[in-house]
Each structure stands twice: as structure tokens, then as C-alpha cells.
Coordinates of C-alpha atoms and ligand atoms in Angstrom, one line a residue:
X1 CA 0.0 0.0 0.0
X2 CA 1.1 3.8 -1.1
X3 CA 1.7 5.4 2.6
X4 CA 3.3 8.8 2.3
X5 CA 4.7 11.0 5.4
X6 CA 2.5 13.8 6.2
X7 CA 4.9 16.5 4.5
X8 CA 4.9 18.0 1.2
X9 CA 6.6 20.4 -1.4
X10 CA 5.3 22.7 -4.0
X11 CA 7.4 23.4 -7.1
X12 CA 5.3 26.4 -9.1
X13 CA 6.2 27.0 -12.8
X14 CA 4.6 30.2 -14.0
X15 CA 3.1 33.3 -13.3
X16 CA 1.6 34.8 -10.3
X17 CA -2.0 32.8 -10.7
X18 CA 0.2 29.9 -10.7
X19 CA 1.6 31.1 -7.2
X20 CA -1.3 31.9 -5.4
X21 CA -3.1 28.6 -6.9
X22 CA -0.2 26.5 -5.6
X23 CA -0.6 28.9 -1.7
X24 CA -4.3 27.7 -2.1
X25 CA -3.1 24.1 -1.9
X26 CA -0.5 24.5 0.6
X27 CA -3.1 25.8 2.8
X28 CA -5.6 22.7 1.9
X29 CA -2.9 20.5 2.4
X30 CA -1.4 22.1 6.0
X31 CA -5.0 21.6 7.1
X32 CA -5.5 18.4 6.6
X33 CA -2.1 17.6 8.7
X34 CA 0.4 18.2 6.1
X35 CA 3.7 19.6 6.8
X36 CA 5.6 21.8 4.2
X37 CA 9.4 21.1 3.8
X38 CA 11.9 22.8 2.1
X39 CA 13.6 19.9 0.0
X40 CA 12.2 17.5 -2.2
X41 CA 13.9 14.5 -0.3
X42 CA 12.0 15.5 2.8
X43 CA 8.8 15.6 1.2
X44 CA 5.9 12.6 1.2
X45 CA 4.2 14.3 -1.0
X46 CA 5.5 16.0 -3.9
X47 CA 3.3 18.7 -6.4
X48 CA 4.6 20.4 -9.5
X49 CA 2.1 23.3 -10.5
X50 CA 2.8 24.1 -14.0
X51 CA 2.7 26.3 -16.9
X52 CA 2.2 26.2 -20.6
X53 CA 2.3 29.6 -21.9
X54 CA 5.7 29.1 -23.7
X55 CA 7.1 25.3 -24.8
X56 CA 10.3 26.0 -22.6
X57 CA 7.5 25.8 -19.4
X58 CA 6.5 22.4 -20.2
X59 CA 10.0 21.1 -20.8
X60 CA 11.5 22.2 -17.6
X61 CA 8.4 20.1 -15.6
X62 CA 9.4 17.0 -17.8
X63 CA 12.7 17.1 -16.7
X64 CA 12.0 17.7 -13.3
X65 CA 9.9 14.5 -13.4
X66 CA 13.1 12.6 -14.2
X67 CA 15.1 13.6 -11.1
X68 CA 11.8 13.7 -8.9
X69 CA 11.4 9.5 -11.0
X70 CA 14.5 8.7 -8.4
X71 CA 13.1 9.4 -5.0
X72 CA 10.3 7.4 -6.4
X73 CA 12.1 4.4 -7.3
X74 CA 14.0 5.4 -3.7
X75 CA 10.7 5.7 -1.9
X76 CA 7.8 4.2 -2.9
X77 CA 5.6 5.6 -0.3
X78 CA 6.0 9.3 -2.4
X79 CA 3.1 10.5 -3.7
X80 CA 3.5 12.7 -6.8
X81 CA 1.5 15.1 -8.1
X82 CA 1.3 17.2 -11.3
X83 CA -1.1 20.2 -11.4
X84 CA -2.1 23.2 -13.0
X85 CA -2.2 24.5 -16.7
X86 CA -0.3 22.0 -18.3
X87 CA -2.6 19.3 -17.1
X88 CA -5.2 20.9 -18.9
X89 CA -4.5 20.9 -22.5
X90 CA -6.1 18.2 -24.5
X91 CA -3.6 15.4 -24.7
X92 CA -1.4 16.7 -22.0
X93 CA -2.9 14.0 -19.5
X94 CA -2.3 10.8 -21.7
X95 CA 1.3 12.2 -22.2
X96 CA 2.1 12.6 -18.9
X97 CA 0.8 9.1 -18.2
X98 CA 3.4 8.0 -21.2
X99 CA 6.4 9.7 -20.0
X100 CA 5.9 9.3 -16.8
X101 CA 3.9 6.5 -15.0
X102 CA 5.0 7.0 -11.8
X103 CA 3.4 10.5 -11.1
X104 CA 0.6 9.2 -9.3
X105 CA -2.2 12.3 -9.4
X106 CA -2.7 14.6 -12.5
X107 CA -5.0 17.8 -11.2
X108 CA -6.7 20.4 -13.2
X109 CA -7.1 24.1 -12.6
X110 CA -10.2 23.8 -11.4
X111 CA -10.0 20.7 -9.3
X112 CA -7.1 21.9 -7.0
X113 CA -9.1 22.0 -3.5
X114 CA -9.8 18.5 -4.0
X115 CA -6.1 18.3 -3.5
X116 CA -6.1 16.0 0.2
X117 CA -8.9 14.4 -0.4
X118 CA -7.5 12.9 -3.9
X119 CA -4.0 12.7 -2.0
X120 CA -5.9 10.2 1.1
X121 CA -7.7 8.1 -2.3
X122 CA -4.5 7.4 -3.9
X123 CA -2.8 6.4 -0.3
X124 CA -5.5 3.9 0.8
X125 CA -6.5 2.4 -3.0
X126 CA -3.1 2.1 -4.1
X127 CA -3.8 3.5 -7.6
X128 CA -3.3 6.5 -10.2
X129 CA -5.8 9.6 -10.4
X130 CA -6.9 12.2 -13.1
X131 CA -8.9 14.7 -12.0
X132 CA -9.1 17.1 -15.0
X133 CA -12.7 18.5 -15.4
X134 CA -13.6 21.9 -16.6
X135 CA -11.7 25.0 -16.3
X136 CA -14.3 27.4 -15.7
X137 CA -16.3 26.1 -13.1
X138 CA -18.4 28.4 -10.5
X139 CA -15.7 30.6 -8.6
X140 CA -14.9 28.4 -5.6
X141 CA -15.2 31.2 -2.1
X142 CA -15.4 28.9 0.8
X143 CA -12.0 27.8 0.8
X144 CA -9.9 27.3 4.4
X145 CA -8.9 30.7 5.8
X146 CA -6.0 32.2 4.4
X147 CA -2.3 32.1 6.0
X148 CA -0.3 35.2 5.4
X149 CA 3.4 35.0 4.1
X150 CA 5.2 37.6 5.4
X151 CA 3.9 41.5 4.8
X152 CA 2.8 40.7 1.2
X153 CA -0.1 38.6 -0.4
X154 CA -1.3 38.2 -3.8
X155 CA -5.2 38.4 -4.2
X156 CA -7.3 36.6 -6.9
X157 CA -9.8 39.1 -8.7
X158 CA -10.7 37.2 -12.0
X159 CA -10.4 33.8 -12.9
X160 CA -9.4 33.2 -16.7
X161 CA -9.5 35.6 -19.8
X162 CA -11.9 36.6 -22.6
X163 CA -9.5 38.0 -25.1
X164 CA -8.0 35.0 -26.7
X165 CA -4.7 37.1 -28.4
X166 CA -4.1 34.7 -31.2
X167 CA -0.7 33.7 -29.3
X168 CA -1.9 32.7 -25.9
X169 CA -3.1 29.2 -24.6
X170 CA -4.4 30.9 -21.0
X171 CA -8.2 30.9 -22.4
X172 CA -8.3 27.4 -23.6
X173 CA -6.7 26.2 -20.3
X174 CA -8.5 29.0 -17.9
X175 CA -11.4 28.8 -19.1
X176 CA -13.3 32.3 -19.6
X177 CA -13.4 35.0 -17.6
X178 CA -15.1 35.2 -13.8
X179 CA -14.6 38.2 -11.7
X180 CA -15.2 37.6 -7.4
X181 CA -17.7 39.6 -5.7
X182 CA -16.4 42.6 -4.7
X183 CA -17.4 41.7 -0.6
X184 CA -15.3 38.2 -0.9
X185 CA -12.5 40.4 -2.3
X186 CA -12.9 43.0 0.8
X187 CA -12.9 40.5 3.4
X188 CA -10.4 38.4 2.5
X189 CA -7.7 41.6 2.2
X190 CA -9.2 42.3 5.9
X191 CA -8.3 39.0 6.7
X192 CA -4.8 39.3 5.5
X193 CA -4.6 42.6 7.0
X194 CA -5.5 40.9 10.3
X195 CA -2.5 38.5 10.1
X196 CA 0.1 41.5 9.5
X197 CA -0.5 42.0 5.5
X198 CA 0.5 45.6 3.9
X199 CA 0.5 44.9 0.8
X200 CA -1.9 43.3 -1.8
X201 CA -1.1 42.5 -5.5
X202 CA -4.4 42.2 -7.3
X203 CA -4.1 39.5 -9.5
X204 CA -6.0 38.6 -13.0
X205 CA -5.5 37.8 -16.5
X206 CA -7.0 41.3 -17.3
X207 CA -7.8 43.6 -14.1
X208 CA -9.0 46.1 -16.5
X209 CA -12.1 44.4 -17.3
X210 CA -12.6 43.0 -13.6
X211 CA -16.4 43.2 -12.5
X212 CA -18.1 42.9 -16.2
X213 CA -19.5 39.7 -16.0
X214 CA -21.3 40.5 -12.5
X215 CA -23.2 43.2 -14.0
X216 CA -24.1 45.7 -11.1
X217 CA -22.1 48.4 -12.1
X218 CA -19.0 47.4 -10.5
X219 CA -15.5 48.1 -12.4
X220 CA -12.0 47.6 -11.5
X221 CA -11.5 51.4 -10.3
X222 CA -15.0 51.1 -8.2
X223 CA -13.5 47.6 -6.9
X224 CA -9.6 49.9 -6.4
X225 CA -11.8 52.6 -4.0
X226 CA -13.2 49.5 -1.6
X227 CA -9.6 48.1 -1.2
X228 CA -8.1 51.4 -0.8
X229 CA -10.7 52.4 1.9
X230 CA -9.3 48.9 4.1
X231 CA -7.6 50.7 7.3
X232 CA -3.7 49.2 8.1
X233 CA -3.5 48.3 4.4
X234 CA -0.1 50.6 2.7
X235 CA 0.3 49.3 -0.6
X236 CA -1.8 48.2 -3.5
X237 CA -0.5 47.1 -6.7
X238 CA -2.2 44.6 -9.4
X239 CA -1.5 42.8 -12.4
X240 CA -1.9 42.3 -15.5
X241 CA -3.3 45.5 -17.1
X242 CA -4.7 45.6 -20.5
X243 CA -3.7 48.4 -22.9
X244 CA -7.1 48.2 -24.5
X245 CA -9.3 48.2 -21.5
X246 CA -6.9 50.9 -19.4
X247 CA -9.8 53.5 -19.0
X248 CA -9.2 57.1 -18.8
X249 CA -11.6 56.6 -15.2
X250 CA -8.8 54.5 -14.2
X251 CA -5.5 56.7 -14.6
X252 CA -7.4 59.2 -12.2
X253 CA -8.9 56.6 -9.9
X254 CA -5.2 55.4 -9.9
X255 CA -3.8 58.8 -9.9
X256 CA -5.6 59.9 -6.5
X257 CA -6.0 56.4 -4.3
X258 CA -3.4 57.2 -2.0
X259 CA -2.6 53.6 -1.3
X260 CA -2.0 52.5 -4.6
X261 CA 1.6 52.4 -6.3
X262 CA 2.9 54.3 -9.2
X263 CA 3.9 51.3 -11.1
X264 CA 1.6 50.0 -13.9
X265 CA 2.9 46.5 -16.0
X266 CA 1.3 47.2 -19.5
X267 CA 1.7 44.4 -21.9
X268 CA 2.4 45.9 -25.2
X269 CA 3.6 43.1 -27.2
X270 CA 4.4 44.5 -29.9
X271 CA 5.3 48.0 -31.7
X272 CA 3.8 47.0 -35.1
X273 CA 0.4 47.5 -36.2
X274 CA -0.1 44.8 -38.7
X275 CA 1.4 42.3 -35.7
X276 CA -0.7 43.9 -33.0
X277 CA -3.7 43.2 -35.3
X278 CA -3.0 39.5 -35.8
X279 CA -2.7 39.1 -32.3
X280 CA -5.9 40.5 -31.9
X281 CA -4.7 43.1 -29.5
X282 CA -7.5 45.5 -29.8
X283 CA -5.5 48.5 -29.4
X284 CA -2.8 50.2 -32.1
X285 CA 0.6 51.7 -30.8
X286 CA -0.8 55.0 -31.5
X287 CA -3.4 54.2 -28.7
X288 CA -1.0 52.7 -26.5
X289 CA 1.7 55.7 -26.7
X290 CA -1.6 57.9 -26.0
X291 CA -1.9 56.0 -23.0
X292 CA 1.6 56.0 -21.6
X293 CA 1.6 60.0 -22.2
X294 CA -1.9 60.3 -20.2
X295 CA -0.5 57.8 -17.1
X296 CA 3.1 59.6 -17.2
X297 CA 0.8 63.2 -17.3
X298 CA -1.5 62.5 -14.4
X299 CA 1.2 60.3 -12.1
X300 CA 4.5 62.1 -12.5
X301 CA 7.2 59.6 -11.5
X302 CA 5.3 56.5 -12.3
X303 CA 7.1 53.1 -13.2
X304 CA 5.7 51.4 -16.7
X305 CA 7.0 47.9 -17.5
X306 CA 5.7 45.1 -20.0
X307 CA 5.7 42.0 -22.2
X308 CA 7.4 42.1 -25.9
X309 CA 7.0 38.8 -28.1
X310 CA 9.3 38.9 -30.7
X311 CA 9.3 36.6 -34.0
X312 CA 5.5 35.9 -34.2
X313 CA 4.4 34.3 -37.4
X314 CA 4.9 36.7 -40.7
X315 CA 6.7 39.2 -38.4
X316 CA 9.2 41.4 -41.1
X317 CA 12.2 43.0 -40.3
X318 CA 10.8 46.2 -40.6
X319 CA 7.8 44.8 -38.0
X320 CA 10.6 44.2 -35.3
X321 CA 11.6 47.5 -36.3
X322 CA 8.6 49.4 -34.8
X323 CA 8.8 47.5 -31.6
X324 CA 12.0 48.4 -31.0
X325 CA 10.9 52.2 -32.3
X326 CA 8.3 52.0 -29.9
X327 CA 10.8 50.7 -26.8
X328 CA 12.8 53.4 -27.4
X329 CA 10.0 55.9 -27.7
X330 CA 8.1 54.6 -24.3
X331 CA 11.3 54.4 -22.5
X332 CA 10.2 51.6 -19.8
X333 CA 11.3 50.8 -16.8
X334 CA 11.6 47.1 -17.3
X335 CA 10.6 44.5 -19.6
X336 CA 9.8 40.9 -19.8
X337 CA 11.0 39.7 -23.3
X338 CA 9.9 36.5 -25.6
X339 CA 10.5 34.7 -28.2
X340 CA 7.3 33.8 -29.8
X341 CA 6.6 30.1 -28.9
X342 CA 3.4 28.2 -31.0
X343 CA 1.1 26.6 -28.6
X344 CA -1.3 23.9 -30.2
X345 CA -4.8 24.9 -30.8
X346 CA -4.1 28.5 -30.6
X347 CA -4.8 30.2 -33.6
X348 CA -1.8 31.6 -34.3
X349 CA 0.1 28.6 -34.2
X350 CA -1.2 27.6 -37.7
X351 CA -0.7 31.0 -39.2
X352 CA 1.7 31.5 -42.0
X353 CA 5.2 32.6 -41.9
X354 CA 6.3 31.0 -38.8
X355 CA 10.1 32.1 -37.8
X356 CA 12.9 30.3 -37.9
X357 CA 14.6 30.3 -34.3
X358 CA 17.5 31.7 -35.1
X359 CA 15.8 34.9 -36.3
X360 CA 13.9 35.1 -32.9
X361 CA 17.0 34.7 -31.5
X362 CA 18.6 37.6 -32.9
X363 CA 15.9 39.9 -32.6
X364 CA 15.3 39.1 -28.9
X365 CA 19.1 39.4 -28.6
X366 CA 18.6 43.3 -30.0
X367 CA 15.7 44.2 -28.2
X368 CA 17.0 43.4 -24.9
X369 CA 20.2 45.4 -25.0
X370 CA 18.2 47.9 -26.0
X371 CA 15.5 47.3 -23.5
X372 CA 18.8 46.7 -20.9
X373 CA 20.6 50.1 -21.4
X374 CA 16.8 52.1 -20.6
X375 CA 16.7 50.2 -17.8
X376 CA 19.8 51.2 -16.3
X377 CA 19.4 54.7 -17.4
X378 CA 16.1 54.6 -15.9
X379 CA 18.1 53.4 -12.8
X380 CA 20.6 55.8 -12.9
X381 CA 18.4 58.5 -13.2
X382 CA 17.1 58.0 -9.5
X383 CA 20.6 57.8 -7.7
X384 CA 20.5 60.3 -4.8
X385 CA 16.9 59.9 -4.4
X386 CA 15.4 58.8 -1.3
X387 CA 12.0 56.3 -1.6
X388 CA 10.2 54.4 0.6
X389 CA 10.9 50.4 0.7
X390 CA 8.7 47.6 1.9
X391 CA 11.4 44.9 2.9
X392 CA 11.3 41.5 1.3
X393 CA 13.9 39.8 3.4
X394 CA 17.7 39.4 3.2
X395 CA 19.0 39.2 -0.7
X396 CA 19.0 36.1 -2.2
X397 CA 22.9 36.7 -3.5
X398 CA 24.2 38.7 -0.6
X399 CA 22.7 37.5 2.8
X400 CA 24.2 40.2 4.6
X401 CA 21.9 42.6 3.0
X402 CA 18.6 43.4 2.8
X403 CA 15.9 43.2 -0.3
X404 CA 12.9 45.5 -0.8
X405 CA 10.7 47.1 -3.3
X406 CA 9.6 50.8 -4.1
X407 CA 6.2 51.5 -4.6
X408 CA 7.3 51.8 -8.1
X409 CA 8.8 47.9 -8.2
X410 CA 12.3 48.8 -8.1
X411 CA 14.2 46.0 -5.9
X412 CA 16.3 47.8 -4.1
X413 CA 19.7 46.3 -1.8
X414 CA 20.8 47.4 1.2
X415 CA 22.5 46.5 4.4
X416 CA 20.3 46.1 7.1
X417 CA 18.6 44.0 10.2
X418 CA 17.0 40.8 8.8
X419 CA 14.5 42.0 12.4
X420 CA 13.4 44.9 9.4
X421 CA 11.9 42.1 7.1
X422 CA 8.0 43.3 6.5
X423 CA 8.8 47.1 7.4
X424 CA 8.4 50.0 5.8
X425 CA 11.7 52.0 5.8
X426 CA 13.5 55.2 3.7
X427 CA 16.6 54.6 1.7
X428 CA 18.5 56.7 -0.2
X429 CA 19.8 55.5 -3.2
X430 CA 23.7 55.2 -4.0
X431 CA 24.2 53.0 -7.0
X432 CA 22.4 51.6 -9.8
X433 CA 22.6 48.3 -12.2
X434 CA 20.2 47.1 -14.8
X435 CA 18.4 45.0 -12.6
X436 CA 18.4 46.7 -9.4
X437 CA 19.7 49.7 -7.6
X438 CA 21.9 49.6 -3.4
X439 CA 21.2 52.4 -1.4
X440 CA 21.6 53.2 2.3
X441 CA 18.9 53.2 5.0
X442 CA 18.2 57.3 6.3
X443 CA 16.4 55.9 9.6
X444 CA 14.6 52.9 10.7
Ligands
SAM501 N1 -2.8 38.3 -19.3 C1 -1.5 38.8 -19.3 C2 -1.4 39.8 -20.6 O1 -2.2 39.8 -21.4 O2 -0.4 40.5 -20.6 C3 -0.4 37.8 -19.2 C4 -0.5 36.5 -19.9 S1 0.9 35.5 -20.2 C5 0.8 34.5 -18.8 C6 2.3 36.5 -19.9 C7 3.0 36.8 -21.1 O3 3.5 35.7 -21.8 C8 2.2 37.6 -22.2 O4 2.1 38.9 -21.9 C9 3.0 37.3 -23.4 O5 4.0 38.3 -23.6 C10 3.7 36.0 -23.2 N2 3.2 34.9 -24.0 C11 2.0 34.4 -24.0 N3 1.8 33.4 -24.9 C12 3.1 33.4 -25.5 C13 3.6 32.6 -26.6 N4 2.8 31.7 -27.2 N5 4.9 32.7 -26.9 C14 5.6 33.6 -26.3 N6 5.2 34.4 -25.3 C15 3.9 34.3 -24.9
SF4_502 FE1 -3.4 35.6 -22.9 FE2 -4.2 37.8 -24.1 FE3 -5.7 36.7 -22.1 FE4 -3.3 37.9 -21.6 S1 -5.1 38.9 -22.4 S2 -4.1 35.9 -20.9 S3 -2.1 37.3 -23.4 S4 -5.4 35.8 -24.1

């Protein structure tokens, strides 16, 4: 008989949905007696939350199945899982199954809190599960109460995505999109604000269109006034904003919640028109350069970041061309950069003039040391300053230091009492790299 230890670890591939699914099922699981640990070998059971937005995703969790394949064959008793996105694909299962026959539970998106009830099936019948039903059932809201992490939590708004860019898998395996009541939302950043929580990250596939499919008049900036309004709170950010739903009501909602930080992450993928148009973007660069001028006009200071695909299908050289036009023009802050990857059964995938990868290659190589060199001139630029930092922890390359944000989303490095970890404290700035900036703490 399958017996596994009552202890468990979560690998998460992905995005932030990804991480605050895989928090969901820690909680489920430390519930119902489970233990987290921080290594693998420690672990009875063992869940890999995955990803498929790119193909690179997917490979990394089949090769982490073939070291996780020898503490099975070490320990029997293990019980692995695979969850999440990739699971849901059509196909994906069987595959799994194929490759790797030991992974004893394959979970869906929308079957995750069935998580230790599936895990106690498979111990005490001593065979295989897969749970994959649909993606878009009802929104679940009586899940166990949430355990803070620290001074920072990430807070579902919408579940899935309505826009289906011609690129992305996320609607097929998310289902469409369903926004939370507003009150659920409320009380579970009370909650979190009870526990020692300062800051919330709102998180959906598009915040911007938060609220439509409930239909009484709420909207993102009505749901941004509630939250705001939560005494103890400091910080609000939220992700992912799109260009085409970015409502003038929102810059100024944004523009005078105190609480809410003057960093927006604003997808652009592209600088061309005839590419943002077969990605069914719904917005031209025209409209998105209006909108960076109207953010940058009404929240002086404010950080801008985003996602660029290069190399999607029929993509010229003169194409690439704009987006980099457009980078330079914009001038962000920070960008997330990729090379265009098909995903089966996205429409996109089957469109002509797909791109060799050396092409991508080189154009990714040319956008980001472009992209690079704004970044640390955007750094530079803020040497001397002094800004307020919510502190992470001690830096993951430098113990001896300490690692914070801005309310902009600039990580910042400093030396410092770990005992500061959660605070609020002012820094000045000294130096700055692409990445990140040091600076020195001006008091406590
Ligand atoms: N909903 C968000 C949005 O619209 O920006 C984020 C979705 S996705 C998880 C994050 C980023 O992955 C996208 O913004 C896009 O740049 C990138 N992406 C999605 N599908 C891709 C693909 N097939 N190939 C390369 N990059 C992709
Ligand atoms: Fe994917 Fe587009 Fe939805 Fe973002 S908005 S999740 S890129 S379909």
C-alpha cells in the first residue's frame, strides 16, 4: 500500500496565478495535517504546479519529473502530483501518463481544493488519479482561511481571460473570464490585513475588465476605491493591465487612491500594427503611446514595465523594427522579453510565416540590450533619491543585505537588520545596475 509522510513540497512554474493557486493548496494540504518542507527529499508528497504559456514551461516540468522519478524508485511511499495548466490541455494527460507512469495524481485548474482528499484516495486504493474536469467552473469562495506569508499577499480578482490574443493558450486552459464579488475580495484583504498584511497584488489575466460579467455596475476602479478604503493596508499594486481596457476613469482613480503604487505593467507586445492586429490586440501603438503619455501626465514619477514577443508568425524586419521604435519611444522601466513560442490549438500557431529560431533569437538578442541600457538609465536617473521600501527579506545573492521594493517595483539592496523584514523604511539611493539599484537606509 502507497503510505506517504505527512509533509509536502510545491514546485510552481509560471506566473503569479500559478503562485497563489499552488498557496491555495498549501493551505488545503497544512490543514489536513500536512507539513511543508523545504527539500524534495524531505517531502511525502511532492506537487509540481505548472505552466504552458511558452514550450520552454512544459520542458522544464518534464525534466523535473526525471530527477523527482528517483526518489520514487528510492521511496515508494512518495506520492506525486502534477497540477495546473499544463494538465489541462487536450492530450497533455495521456502524455504525462506516457512519459511518466510513476506520477501518481494529475490535477486540473479547477480541481485543486480536492487536492487532500484525492491525496488520502490514492494512499488507501493504491492506484493512479486524473482529475481534470472543466476549467471554468463556479468561482470556488469557501476555501480554508488564508495564511499570510510575510507582509505581502497576492489576491485573486478574475479567474481566466476573454480575449484570446491569437498567441496565448491561458483561455483554452483557464477557461473564460469570472470576476469575485467585490465583498469576498474585501474580506479576504481584511483578513490578511488581520494577520500583518501591507500589501496586496491584485491579480487577473486582465484587471481592467474586472467586474463585467457580475453586472451591477461594478468596475476595476469602483472595486480599487473599496480596497483602498481597508484601514492598516499601505500598498496596492495589481496585475496584468490591458492596454485596450486601461480607461481614462482609471488613470485618475489610480492617480488619486493614496494607497496605490505608481507602477503599472502594461503588456504591449508589440510596436507593429499589422502584428498587434494578428494578435488581436485590440489597441494600435498610436493608442497605447496615448496612453503611456496620459499615465506619465497624471502620475509624474510613475514606473511602466511590460511584455514584448518577438518573432510571431509573418513578423518582417521592418515589424521588429517598430517594436523596437516603440521601446525606445516609451522608454520603460523594465521588460519581460519572448521569443514567440506556437502553442497547439491556438490560432496563431497555424498561421503562416512562422520564424525560424534563429531569427527570434537575434531579434530578442537586439531588443533586450536595447531594452537593458533604458533600464539602467532609468536606474541611474534615481541615484540620490530617497524612496520608501517595503522589505522582502535578506537578498538572495548577498545574505548580509537586505531586499525591498519601491512603490514603483524597483528592488532595491541594502544593508540592514533581517528583524526589518515586512517594514516599511527610507533609503536613499547610492548605485544603480540594470536589474536593481543599493542604497543606504536614512532611519529605521
Ligand atoms: N494576461 C496577461 C497579458 O495579457 O499580458 C499575461 C498573460 S501571459 C501568462 C504572460 C506573457 O507571456 C504575455 O504577456 C506574453 O508576452 C507571453 N506569452 C503568452 N503566450 C506566448 C507565446 N505563445 N509565446 C511567447 N510568449 C507568450
Ligand atoms: Fe493571454 Fe491575451 Fe488573455 Fe493575456 S489577455 S491571458 S495574453 S489571451
Amino acid at each position: 500500500m502507497v503510505k506517504a509522510r505527512k509533509t509536502f513540497k510545491i514546485i510552481t512554474y509560471g506566473c503569479q496565478m500559478n503562485q497563489r493557486d499552488s498557496e491555495m493548496m498549501a493551505d488545503l494540504l497544512q490543514d489536513a495535517g500536512y507539513e511543508p518542507v523545504a527539500r524534495e527529499e524531505e517531502a511525502g508528497v511532492i506537487i509540481l504546479d505548472t505552466c504552458c504559456v511558452r514550450e520552454k514551461a512544459e520542458n522544464k516540468v518534464y525534466g523535473k519529473l526525471g530527477q523527482i522519478e528517483k526518489l520514487k524508485s528510492a521511496n515508494p511511499d512518495l506520492v506525486i502530483a502534477v497540477a495546473g495548466c499544463m494538465v489541462q490541455q487536450p492530450g497533455v494527460a495521456e502524455k504525462i501518463r506516457q512519459q511518466a507512469p510513476y506520477v501518481d495524481l494529475l490535477l486540473g485548474t479547477g480541481n485543486l481544493q480536492e487536492l487532500p482528499q484525492l491525496i488520502e484516495e490514492i494512499k488507501a486504493m493504491h492506484r493512479p488519479r486524473i482529475v481534470v474536469g472543466e476549467q471554468e467552473g463556479p468561482v470556488v469562495e469557501d476555501l480554508p482561511r488564508r495564511r499570510a506569508r510575510g507582509a505581502q499577499a497576492f489576491i485573486t480578482i478574475t479567474y481566466g481571460c476573454n480575449n484570446f490574443c491569437t498567441y496565448c493558450i491561458v483561455p483554452y486552459v483557464r477557461g473564460r473570464e469570472r470576476s469575485r464579488r467585490p465583498e469576498n475580495i474585501i474580506k479576504e484583504v481584511k483578513e490578511l490585513v488581520d494577520q500583518g498584511v501591507i500589501e496586496v497584488t491584485l491579480l487577473g489575466q486582465n484587471v481592467n475588465s474586472y467586474g463585467r460579467d457580475l453586472k451591477d455596475g461594478i468596475n476595476f476602479a469602483g472595486l480599487l476605491e473599496r480596497v483602498n478604503a481597508v484601514e492598516g493596508l499601505k500598498r496596492i499594486r495589481y496585475v496584468t493591465s490591458h492596454p485596450r481596457d486601461f480607461t481614462p476613469e482609471l488613470v485618475t482613480t489610480i492617480s488619486r487612491l493614496d494607497k496605490v503604487c505608481e507602477h503599472v505593467h502594461l503588456p504591449v507586445q508589440a510596436g507593429s500594427n499589422r502584428i498587434l492586429e494578428l494578435m488581436h490586440r485590440g489597441y494600435t501603438r498610436e493608442h497605447y503611446l496615448e496612453l503611456v503619455a496620459d499615465l506619465r501626465r497624471h502620475i509624474p514619477g510613475i514606473s511602466l514595465t511590460t511584455d514584448l514577443i518577438v518573432g510571431f508568425p509573418g513578423e518582417t524586419e521592418a515589424d521588429f523594427e517598430d517594436t523596437l521604435d516603440l521601446v525606445a519611444r516609451v522608454q520603460f522601466d523594465n521588460a519581460f522579453t519572448f521569443m514567440y513560442s506556437p502553442r497547439r490549438g491556438t490560432e496563431a500557431a497555424t498561421m503562416p510565416g512562422q520564424l525560424p529560431t534563429a531569427i527570434k533569437k537575434e531579434r530578442l538578442k537586439r531588443l533586450m540590450e536595447l531594452q537593458n541600457s533604458i533600464s539602467l538609465a532609468k536606474n541611474e536617473a534615481l541615484v540620490g533619491q530617497e524612496v520608501e521600501v517595503l522589505v522582502e527579506g535578506p537578498s538572495k545573492t548577498d545574505p548580509d543585505q537586505l531586499s525591498g521594493r519601491t512603490r514603483t517595483n524597483k528592488l532595491v539592496i541594502f544593508p540592514g537588520d533581517q528583524s526589518l523584514t515586512g517594514r516599511l523604511v527610507r533609503v536613499r539611493l547610492t548605485r544603480a545596475q540594470t536589474w536593481l539599484l543599493k542604497g543606504e537606509m536614512v532611519d529605521g
